[in-house]
PDB file of C-alpha atoms in Angstrom:
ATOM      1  CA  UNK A   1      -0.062   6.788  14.356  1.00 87.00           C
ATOM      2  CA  UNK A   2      -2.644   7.039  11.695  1.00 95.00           C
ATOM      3  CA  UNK A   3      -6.281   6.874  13.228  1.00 95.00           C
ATOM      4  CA  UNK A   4      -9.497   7.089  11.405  1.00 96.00           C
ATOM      5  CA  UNK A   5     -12.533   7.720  14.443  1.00 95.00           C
ATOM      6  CA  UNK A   6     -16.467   7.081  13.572  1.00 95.00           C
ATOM      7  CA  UNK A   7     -15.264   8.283   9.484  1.00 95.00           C
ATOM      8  CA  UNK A   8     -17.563   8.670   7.390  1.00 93.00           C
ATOM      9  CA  UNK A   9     -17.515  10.541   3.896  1.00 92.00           C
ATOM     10  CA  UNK A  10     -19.552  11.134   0.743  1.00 88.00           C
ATOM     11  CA  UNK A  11     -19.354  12.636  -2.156  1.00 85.00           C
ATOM     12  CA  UNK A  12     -23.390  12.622  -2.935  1.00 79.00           C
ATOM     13  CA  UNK A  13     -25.215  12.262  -0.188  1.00 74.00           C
ATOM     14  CA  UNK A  14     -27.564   9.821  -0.866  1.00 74.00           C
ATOM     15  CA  UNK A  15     -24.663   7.193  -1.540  1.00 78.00           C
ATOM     16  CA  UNK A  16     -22.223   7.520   1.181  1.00 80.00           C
ATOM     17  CA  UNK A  17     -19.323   5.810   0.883  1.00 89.00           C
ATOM     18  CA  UNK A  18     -17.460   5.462   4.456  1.00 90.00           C
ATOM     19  CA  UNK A  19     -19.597   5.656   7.357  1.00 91.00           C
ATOM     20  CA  UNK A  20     -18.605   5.119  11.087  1.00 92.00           C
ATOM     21  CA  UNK A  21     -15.254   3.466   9.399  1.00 93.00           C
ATOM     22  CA  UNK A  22     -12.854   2.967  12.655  1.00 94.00           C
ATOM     23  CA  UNK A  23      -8.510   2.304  11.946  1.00 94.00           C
ATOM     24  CA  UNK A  24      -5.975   2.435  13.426  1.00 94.00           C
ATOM     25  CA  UNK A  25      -2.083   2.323  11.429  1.00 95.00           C
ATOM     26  CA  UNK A  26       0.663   2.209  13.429  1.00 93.00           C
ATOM     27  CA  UNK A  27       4.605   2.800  13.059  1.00 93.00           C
ATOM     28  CA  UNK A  28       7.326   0.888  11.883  1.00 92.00           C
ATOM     29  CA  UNK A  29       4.985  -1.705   9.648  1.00 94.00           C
ATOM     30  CA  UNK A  30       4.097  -1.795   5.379  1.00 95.00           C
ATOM     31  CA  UNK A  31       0.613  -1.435   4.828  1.00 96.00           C
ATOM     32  CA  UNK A  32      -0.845  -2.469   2.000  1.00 95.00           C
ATOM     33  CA  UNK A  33      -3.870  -1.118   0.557  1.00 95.00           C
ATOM     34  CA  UNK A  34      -5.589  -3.229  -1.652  1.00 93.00           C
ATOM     35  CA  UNK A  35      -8.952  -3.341  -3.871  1.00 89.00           C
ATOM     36  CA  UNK A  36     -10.129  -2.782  -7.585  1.00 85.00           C
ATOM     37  CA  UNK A  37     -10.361   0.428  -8.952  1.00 82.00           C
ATOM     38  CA  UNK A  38     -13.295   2.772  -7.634  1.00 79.00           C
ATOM     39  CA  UNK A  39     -13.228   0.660  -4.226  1.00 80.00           C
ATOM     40  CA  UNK A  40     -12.293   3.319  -2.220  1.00 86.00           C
ATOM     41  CA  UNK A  41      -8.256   3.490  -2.028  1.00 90.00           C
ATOM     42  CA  UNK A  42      -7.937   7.324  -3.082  1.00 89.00           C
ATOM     43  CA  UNK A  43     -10.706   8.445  -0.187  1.00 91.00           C
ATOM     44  CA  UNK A  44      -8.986   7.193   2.249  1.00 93.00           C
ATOM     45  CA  UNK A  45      -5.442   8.182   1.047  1.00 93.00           C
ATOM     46  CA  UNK A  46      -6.953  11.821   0.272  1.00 93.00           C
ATOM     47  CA  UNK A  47      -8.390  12.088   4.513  1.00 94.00           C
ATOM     48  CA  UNK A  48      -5.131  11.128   5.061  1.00 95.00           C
ATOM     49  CA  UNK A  49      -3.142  13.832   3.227  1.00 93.00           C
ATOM     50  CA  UNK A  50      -5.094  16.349   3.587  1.00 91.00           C
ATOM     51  CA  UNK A  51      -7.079  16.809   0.333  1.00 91.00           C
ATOM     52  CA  UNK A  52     -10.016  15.525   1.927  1.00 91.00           C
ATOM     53  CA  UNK A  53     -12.379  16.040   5.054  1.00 92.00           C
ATOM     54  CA  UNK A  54     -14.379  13.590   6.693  1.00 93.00           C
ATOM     55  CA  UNK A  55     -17.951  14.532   6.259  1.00 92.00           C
ATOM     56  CA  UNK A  56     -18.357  13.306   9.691  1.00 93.00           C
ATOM     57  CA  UNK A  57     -15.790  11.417  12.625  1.00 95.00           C
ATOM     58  CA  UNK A  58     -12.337  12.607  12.135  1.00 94.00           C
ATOM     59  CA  UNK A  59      -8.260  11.484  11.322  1.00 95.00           C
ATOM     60  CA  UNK A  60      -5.536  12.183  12.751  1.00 94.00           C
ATOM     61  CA  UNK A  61      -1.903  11.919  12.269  1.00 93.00           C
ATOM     62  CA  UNK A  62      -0.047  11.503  15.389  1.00 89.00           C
ATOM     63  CA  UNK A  63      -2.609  13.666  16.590  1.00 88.00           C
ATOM     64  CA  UNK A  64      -2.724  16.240  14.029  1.00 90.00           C
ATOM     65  CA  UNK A  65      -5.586  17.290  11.745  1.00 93.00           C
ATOM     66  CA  UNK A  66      -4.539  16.645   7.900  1.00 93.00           C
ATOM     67  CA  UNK A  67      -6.678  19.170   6.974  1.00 90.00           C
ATOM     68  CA  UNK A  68      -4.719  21.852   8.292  1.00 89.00           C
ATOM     69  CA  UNK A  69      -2.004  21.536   6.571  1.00 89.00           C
ATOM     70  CA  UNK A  70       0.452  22.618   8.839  1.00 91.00           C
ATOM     71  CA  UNK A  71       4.129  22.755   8.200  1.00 92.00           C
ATOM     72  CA  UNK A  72       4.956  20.246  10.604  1.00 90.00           C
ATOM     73  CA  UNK A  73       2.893  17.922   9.272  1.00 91.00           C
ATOM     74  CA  UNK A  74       3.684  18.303   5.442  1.00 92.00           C
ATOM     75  CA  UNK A  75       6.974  17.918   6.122  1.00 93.00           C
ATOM     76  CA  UNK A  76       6.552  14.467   7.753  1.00 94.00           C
ATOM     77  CA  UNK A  77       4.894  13.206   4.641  1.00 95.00           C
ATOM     78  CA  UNK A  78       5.240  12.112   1.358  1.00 95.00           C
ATOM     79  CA  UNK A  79       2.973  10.779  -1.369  1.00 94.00           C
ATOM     80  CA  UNK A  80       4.104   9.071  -4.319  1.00 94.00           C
ATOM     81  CA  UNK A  81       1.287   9.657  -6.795  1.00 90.00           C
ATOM     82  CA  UNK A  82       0.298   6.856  -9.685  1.00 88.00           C
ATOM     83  CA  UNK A  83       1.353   9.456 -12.205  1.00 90.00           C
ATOM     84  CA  UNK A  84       4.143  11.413 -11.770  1.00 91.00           C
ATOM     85  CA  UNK A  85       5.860  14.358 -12.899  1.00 90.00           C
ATOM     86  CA  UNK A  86       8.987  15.629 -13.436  1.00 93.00           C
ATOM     87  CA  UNK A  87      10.106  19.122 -14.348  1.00 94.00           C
ATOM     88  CA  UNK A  88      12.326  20.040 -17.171  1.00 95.00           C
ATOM     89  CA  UNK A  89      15.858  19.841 -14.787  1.00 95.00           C
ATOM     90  CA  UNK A  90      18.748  18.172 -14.194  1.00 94.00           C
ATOM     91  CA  UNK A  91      18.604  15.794 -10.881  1.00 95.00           C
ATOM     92  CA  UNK A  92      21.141  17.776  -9.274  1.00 94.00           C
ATOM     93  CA  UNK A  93      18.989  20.421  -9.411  1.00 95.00           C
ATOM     94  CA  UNK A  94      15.785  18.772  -8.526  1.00 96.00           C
ATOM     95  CA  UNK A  95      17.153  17.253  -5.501  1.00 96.00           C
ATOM     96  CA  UNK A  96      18.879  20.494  -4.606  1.00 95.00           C
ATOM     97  CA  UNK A  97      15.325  22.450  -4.379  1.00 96.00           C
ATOM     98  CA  UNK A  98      13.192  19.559  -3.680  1.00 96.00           C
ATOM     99  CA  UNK A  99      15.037  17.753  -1.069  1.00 95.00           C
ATOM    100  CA  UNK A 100      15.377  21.094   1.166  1.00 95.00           C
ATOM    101  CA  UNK A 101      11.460  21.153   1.782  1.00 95.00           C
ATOM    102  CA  UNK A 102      12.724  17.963   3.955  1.00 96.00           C
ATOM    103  CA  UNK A 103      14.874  18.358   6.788  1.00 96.00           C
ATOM    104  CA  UNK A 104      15.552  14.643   7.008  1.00 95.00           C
ATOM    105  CA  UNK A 105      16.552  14.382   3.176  1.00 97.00           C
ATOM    106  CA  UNK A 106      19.889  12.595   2.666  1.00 96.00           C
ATOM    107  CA  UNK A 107      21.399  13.382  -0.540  1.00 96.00           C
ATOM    108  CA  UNK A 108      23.693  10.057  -0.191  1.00 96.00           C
ATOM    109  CA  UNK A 109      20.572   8.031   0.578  1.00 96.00           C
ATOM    110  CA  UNK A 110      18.797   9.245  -2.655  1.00 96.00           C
ATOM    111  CA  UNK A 111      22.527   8.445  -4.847  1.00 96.00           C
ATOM    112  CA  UNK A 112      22.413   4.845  -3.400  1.00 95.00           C
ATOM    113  CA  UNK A 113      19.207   4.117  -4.245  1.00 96.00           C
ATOM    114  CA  UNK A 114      19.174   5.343  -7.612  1.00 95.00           C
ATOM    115  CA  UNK A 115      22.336   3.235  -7.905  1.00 94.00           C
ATOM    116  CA  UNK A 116      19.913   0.003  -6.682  1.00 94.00           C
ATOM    117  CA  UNK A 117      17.328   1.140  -8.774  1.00 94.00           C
ATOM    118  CA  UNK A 118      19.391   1.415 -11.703  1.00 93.00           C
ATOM    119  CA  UNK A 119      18.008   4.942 -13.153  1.00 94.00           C
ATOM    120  CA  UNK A 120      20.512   6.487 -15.523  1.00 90.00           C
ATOM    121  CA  UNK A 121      21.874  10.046 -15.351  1.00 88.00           C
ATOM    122  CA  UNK A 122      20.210  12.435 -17.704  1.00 87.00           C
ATOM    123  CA  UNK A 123      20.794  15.804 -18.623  1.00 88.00           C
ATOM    124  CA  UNK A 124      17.082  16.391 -17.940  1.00 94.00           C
ATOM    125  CA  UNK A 125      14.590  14.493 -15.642  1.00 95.00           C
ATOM    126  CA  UNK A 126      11.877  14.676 -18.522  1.00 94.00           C
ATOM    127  CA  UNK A 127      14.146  13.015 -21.138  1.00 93.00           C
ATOM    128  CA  UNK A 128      13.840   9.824 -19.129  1.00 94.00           C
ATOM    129  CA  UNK A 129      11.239   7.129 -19.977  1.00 93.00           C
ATOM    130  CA  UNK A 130       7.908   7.064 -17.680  1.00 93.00           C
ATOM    131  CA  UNK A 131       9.275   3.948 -15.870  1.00 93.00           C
ATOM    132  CA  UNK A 132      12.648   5.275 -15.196  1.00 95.00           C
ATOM    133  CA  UNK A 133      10.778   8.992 -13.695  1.00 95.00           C
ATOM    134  CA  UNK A 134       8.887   6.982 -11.372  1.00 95.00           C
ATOM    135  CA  UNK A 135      11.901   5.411 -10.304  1.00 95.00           C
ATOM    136  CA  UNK A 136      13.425   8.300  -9.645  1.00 96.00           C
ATOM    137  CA  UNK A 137      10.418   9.869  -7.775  1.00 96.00           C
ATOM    138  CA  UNK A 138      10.875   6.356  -5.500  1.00 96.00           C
ATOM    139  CA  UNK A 139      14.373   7.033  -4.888  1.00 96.00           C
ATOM    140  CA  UNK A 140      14.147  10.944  -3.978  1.00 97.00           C
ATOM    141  CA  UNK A 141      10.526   9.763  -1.551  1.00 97.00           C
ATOM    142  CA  UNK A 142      12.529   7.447   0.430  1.00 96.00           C
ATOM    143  CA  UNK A 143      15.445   9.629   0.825  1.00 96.00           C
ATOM    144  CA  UNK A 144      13.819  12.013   2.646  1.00 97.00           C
ATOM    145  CA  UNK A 145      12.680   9.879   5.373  1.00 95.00           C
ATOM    146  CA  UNK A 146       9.784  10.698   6.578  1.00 95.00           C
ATOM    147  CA  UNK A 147       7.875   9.320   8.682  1.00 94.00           C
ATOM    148  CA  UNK A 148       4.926   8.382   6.672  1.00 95.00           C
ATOM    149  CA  UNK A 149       5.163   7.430   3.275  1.00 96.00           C
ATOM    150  CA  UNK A 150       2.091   6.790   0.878  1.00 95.00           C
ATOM    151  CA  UNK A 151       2.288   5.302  -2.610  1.00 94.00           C
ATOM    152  CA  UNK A 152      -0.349   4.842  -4.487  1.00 92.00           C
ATOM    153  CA  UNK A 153       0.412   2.079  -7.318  1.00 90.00           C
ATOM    154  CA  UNK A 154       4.116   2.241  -7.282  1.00 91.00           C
ATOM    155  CA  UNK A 155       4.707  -0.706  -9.742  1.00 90.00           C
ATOM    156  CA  UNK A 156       2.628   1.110 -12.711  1.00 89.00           C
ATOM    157  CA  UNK A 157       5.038   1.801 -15.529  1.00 88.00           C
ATOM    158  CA  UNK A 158       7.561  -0.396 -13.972  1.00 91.00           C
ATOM    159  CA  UNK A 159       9.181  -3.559 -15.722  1.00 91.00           C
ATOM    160  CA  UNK A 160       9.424  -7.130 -13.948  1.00 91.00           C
ATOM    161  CA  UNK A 161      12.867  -6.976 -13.146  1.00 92.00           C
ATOM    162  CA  UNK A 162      12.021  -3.088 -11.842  1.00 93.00           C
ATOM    163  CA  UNK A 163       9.517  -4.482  -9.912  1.00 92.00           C
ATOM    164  CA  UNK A 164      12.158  -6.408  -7.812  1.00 91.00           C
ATOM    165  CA  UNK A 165      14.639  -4.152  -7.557  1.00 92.00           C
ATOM    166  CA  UNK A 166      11.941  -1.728  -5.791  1.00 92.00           C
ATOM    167  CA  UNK A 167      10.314  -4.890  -3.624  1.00 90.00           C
ATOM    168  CA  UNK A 168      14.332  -5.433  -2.576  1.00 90.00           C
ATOM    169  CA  UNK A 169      14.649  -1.178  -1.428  1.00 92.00           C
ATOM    170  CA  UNK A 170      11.624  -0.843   0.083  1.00 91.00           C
ATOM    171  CA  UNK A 171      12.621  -3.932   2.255  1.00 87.00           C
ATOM    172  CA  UNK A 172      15.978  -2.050   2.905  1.00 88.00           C
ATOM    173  CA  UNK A 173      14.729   0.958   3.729  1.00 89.00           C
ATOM    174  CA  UNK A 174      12.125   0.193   6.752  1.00 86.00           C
ATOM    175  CA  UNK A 175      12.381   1.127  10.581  1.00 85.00           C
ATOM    176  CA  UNK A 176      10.081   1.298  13.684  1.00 88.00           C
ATOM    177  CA  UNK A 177       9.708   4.861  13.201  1.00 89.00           C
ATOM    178  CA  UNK A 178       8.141   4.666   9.611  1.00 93.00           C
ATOM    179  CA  UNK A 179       4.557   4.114   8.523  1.00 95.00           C
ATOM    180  CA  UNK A 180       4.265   3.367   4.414  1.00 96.00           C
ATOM    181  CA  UNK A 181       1.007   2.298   3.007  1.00 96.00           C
ATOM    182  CA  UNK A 182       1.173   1.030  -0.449  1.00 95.00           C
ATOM    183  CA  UNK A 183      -1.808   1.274  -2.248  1.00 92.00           C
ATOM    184  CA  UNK A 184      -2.412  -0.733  -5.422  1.00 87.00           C
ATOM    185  CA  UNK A 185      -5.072  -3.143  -7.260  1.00 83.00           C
ATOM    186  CA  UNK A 186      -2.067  -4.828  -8.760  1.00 82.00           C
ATOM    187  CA  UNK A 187      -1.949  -7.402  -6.245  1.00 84.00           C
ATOM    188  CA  UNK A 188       0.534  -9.630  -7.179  1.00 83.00           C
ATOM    189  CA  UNK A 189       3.411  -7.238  -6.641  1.00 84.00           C
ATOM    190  CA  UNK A 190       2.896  -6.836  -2.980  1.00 85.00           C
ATOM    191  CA  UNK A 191       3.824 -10.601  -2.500  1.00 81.00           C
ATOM    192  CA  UNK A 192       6.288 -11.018   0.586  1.00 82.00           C
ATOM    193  CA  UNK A 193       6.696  -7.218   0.844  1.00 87.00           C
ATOM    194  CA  UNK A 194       3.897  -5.703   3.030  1.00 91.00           C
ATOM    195  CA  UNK A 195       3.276  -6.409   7.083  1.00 92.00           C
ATOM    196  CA  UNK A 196      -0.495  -5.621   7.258  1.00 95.00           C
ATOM    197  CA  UNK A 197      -3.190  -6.217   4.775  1.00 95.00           C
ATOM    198  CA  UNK A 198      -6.123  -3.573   4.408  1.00 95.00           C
ATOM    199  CA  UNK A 199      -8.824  -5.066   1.514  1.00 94.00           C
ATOM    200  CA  UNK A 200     -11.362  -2.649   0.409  1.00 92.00           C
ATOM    201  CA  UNK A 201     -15.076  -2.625  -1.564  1.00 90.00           C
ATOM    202  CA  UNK A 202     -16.892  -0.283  -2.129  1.00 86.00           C
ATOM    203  CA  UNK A 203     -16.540   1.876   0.872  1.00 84.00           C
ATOM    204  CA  UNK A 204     -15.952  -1.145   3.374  1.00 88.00           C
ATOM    205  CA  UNK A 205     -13.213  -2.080   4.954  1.00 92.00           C
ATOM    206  CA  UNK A 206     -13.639  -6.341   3.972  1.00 93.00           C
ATOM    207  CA  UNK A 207      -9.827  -7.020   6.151  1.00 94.00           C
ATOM    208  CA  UNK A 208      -7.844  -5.300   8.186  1.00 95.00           C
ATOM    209  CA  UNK A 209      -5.162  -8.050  10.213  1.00 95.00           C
ATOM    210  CA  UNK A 210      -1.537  -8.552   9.302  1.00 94.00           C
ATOM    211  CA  UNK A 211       0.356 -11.056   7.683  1.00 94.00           C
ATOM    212  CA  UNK A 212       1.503 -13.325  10.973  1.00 93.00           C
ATOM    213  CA  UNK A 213      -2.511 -13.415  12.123  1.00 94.00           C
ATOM    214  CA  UNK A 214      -3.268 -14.828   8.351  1.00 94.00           C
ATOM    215  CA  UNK A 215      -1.151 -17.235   8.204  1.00 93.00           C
ATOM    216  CA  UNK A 216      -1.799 -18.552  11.503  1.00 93.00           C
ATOM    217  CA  UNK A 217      -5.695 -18.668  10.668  1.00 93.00           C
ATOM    218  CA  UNK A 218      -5.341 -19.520   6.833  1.00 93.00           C
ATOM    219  CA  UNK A 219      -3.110 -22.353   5.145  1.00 93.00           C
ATOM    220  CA  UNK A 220      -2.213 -21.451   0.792  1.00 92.00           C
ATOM    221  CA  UNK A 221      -1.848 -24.414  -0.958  1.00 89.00           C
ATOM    222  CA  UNK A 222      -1.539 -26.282  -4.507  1.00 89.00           C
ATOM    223  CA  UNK A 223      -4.074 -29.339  -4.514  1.00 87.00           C
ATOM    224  CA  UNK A 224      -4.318 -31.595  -7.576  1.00 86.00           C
ATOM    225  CA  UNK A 225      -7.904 -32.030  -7.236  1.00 84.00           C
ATOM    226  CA  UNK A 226     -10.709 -30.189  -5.647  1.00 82.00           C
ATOM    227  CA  UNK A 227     -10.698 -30.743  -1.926  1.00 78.00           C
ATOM    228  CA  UNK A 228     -13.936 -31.972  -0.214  1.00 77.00           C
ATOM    229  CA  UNK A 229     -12.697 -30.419   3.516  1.00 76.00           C
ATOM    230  CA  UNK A 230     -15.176 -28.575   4.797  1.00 76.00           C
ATOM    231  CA  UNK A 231     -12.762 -26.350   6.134  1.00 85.00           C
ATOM    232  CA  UNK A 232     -11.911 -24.785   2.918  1.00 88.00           C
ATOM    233  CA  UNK A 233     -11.859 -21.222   2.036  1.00 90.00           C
ATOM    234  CA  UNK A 234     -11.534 -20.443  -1.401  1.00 90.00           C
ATOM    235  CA  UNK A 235     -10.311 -22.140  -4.428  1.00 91.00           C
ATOM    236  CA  UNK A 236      -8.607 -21.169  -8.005  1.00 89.00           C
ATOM    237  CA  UNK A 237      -7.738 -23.164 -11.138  1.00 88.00           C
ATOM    238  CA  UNK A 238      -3.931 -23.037 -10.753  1.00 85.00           C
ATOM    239  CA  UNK A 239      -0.556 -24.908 -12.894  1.00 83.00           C
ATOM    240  CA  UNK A 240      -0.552 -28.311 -11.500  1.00 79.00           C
ATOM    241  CA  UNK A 241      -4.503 -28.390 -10.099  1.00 89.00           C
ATOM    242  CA  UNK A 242      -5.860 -26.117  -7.426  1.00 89.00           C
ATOM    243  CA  UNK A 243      -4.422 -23.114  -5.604  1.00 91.00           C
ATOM    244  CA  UNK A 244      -6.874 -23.978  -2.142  1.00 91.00           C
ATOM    245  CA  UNK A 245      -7.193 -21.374   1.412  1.00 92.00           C
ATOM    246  CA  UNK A 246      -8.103 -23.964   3.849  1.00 91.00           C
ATOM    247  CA  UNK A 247      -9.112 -22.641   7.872  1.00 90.00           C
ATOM    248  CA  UNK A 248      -5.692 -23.531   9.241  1.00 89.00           C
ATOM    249  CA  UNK A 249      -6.852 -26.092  12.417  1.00 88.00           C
ATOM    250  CA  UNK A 250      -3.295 -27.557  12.730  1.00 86.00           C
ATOM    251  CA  UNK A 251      -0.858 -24.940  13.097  1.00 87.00           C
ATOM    252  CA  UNK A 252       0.199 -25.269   9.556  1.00 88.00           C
ATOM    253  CA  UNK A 253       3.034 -22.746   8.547  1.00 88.00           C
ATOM    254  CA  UNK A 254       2.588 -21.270   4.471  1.00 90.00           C
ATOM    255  CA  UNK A 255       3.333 -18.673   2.681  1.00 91.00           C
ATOM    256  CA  UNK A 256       0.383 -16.001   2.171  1.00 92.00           C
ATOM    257  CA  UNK A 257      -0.649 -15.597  -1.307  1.00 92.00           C
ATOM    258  CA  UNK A 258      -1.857 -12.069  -1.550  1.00 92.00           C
ATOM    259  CA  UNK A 259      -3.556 -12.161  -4.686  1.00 92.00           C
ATOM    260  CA  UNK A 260      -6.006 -15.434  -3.501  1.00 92.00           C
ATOM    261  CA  UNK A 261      -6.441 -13.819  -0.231  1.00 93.00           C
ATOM    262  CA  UNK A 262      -7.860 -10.451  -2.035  1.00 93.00           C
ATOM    263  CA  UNK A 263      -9.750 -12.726  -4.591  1.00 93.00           C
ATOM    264  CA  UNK A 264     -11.632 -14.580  -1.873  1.00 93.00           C
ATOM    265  CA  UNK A 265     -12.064 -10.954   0.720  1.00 93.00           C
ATOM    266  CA  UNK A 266     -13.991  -9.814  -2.799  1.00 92.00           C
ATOM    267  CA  UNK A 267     -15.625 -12.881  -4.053  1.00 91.00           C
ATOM    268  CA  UNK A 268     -17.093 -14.143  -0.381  1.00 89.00           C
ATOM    269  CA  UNK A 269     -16.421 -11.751   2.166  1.00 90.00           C
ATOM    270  CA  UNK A 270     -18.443 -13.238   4.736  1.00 89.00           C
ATOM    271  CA  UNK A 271     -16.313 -16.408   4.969  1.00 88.00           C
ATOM    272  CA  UNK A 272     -13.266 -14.381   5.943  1.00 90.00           C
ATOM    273  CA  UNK A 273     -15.149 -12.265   8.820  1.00 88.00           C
ATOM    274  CA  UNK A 274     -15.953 -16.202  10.085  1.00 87.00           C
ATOM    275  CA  UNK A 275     -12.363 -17.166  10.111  1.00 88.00           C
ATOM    276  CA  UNK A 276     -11.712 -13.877  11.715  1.00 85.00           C
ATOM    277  CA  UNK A 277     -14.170 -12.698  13.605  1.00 79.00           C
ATOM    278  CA  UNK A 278     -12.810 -14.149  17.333  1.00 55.00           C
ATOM    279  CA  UNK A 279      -9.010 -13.184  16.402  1.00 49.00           C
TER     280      UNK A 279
END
């Protein structure tokens, strides 16, 4: 359990940028961290792991203070950074040294999914193309199964069909005793992959609710013309008219559209806190 309690943090003083910030992550659920670059993201993330300290309030990790450090905890976690790096080694080797910092590392794990993920062998992890290291970093992450993952913009550097074949592991790979938070501002590939959306402006937490409780509170769908309803949300020129969030008042069942949800949190936040302010 991740909890953030009264957080606030600054890096200047006169412009905080978190203040009396209260959330709660729990196991076994994708959490995805969305908002444009500068929003915020990395602060959070950084309390989390450890590089940071809450100016004031605290955050814990299943009760521990990041901040400490402690052996315990940093073996429980791994972050996936946006740019990664490789040494100058075989994989063998790399997952030799690296993997034994993890006592829940399964070598036949991190095989399989560099089989799904279809990274080549190599001689040396730095002869492979940028793409095909962060692929590899994805693989070795989830093979040693910890309990909370972070990755912060995990599709950069990776191609379409990439994209999917990391979208189809991560699906694979999740359990009730696993928290990942995926942080990204590349909205789109999140779509049908994450449990819980956090949105994020400058400081401010604009949504925090998961996927079931938006859908049952928002309907996503394709009008030909602009609808009148006052009951709608937000709209977007789309192929074949209008892509329209209408207040869902009949029990309508759709899809949620990730990247018109965090388009209309950062365009008019206030008419999301109405549609979700007595959930």
């Amino acid at each position: 359990m991740i909890n953030f309690e009264n957080f606030s943090f600054y890096y200047n003083k006169k412009t905080p940028l978190y203040t009396d910030l209260n959330l709660s992550m729990e196991p076994g659920k994708i959490y995805g961290l969305l908002g444009r670059n500068g929003a915020g993201k990395s602060t959070l993330l950084n309390n989390i792991t450890g590089l940071n300290s809450p100016t004031s309030g605290k955050v814990t990790i299943n009760g521990q203070n990041p901040s400490s450090k402690s052996p315990a905890f940093l073996r429980d976690i791994y972050i996936i950074p946006d740019e990664v790096y490789v040494p100058a080694i075989g994989p063998n080797n790399f997952l030799k040294i690296y993997g034994s910092f993890y006592p829940n590392f399964s070598l036949s794990s991190c095989r399989e999914h560099l089989e799904v993920l279809e990274v080549p062998d190599t001689k040396k992890l730095n002869k492979l193309s940028f793409g095909q290291q962060k692929k590899f970093i994805i693989a070795f992450a989830l093979a040693c199964n910890t309990g909370l993952l972070i990755m912060d913009e995990p599709t950069n550097g990776l191609d379409i069909p990439s994209k999917g074949l990391f979208r189809k592991l991560i699906a694979s790979v999740t359990s009730k005793d696993k928290t990942f938070i995926i942080s990204t501002h590349q909205v789109r590939d999140l779509d049908n992959m994450i449990d819980h959306v956090l949105v994020v402006k400058n400081g401010e937490l604009l949504l925090n609710r998961d996927i079931s409780e938006i859908s049952k509170k928002i309907v996503f769908q394709v009008q030909r013309e602009i609808p009148n309803e006052s009951n709608t949300i937000h709209i977007e020129p789309s192929v074949g008219g209008y892509s329209v969030m209408c207040e869902n008042l009949n029990n309508t069942d759709t899809e949620v559209n990730i990247e018109q949800l965090f388009n209309a949190c950062i365009t008019d936040p206030n008419k999301i806190r109405q549609i979700f302010k007595s959930a």
